[in-house]
């Protein structure tokens, strides 16, 4: 039985296609999500449907697999059972691939103010907030309040944070540049806050520098050695390593920091690391339970003494390894430790800009971006999605446009239009006397 | 000032592009919605972004227009004011184009159980319910309850109802046919309920017959002369013209019946028709207020003694007429009555099947469908959307697939998985003894 239809769980299921087993894949969503491109949904470049694919459709031809929609609430290893809200399932082997989310470092009350980016709903919520901020700014007449609507704070300068910040800058600089009448969207300010001393700290320093320069061209101000020490709907407080604090007025805070393992891990009753991830054995199993594998972001795994990074590649390879170990058991062969093969890592900052590391090779700039583009297209599941993503990107690249800008969900409280009453001043500059207004 | 960015309001704004006026277009959404294709979002064939386009982006180059996000709550004709939640706006001319919604004929309590299809949110809610119904059926072990999950009821056999019903049938027959392990989605049953004596009653009887035959090939059972007299989460009661009643067990009821004008009309303090639409003067103005035009679905307009139908063409032409009358006023020319030019009407039933009326010509079948396709592509706003829609449709047509099947929002209560416990029977047929199960 497999818990989770992300890269780890899905790759495990596919690797077991010809094994003499019956697979149940349980996921609380009906779709696999291509999470590396989720920030593009949040920033209106792609439709949710472009990067989400029904798990059933992926496994429809794999006759030894069934897919079940539901959420695992707990695991009882002693009884080989998975508890659901409304029932339980038994297993011979279990592959836990329920992933991780961002961590608010104990301040979970910040979550509603500073949403993270893990699900389609998260992405649509962020999209809603970003584009509503411009609408609110257009209505707002107080300069400081308007400035706060046009200020976006991204917390955490890993790949997701860098990609979000770069895209937010481009939305103001290009996408919306001419769409408003009172505000100038190119005056957007994006703050990228990072607790360590540079952006993309898992990359070589040279690439961090390149990424920062590239971000700064997109109106992103990078604040390193800075911790978020307070969050509220009107702004954020930063405390720098040297002790100084700074208050930034903003109406839009996005969270891309920290790692927090799925709460399901706690029911395994084994030691977890500080981030709530399972300290797995070399073969990715839970200590004392060779029939339970943990793969992907939920596993604190090592390979050749190095921690396996929480990226899609790590999950896919982990899923494949778990499947291989089950097949080895069935064939009466010995288990082997997991060996992570680093195929490189990459992050994109925006149009024509990315950083790429493959082995010792380091690249940044246009060619790196082209490479990023090809790799991501290659991995987007489903031919139709692939075509749609290529089309969207090509169109966006040629025109600077982002067309998936619809705001759905509640509009909430916008600044009042108090100044457009009969006694107020018109929003537009007064028309020349010869022009009869039809407003 | 223009209220509403649908076909009526947007066409009016565009027609005033070179007029010496200042235009404020107010809409509670930030996007124009190509409503004729909304049922395709509800049935997972298109992404919301494919048929929704930011109103700002459409009018970005029209310098005499500003776009404001907000909802009009009332109109005060005597003071030439529009009231918002949070302020008010004055006007010289007003074009009211806030449309209509479905009508529950006084039974508004049915709305949560039987949602209509007017907004992107509505479409996503319907998509969620339709695909969740199959997930629930897959879990359900009681035959009658499973049958209820696989039964879909569509109320109202106008164009929207017919299109929804046809697509629902095709989802079971083709899209999901092989995706489940326990249920057979091709056993889907769709009931299309119509109060009058035939489907598409505004079309010639010959085409109604053709549409009904086409629907029946798609597992749609048509029930005419039938009124819905009760609605609850477990089913629907139909009462036929001859007095007989029938109870249908279903978990999914979609509402596509009736017309109900936007409540804004009431604040005009003029007589409305039974459906809450404004009985406008021949030039589309409100009686006694030549400066207020009502166009589109909210207007009960006549042209040459015939009622103007509540379709996109009627709204576009109405918007153009209102703009022309304002320009006539500014040029000191007399007003003219609105003349609706019927460019024909069409509805699609599914793959390769549609009905089309143009003047005296009536068509159904493949060529009609091809014609429907070309016309709709032509009118979808935005070049990028057009390409994306063509691509999606071509892909879907070739493969029978619908790829935008993600379920977002709450999953809600599914049938319990009670039978898959240690003591229960497995969901899959028992494996052969030689197969070691990894479930």
Short mmCIF file of C-alpha atoms in Angstrom, two decimals, chain B residues 42 46 64 70 117 138 146-147 149 156 167 172 212 230 233 235 240 315 326 368 389:
data_model
loop_
_atom_site.label_atom_id
_atom_site.label_comp_id
_atom_site.label_asym_id
_atom_site.label_seq_id
_atom_site.Cartn_x
_atom_site.Cartn_y
_atom_site.Cartn_z
CA UNK B 42 -17.71 22.32 -15.22
CA UNK B 46 -11.31 23.39 -20.26
CA UNK B 64 -10.85 56.62 -21.91
CA UNK B 70 -16.48 46.18 -6.90
CA UNK B 117 -23.74 27.45 -13.57
CA UNK B 138 -16.07 3.47 -6.07
CA UNK B 146 -23.88 3.36 -5.64
CA UNK B 147 -26.56 3.76 -8.30
CA UNK B 149 -23.91 8.33 -6.95
CA UNK B 156 -33.79 22.52 -17.47
CA UNK B 167 -21.05 16.14 -21.41
CA UNK B 172 -19.01 8.26 -17.88
CA UNK B 212 -32.95 14.25 -27.94
CA UNK B 230 -38.78 18.50 -4.17
CA UNK B 233 -29.30 15.71 -0.86
CA UNK B 235 -32.69 12.81 -4.53
CA UNK B 240 -45.40 15.19 -14.48
CA UNK B 315 -26.09 41.37 -25.08
CA UNK B 326 -24.86 57.94 -26.27
CA UNK B 368 -23.42 21.63 -37.29
CA UNK B 389 -9.06 26.07 -26.37
#
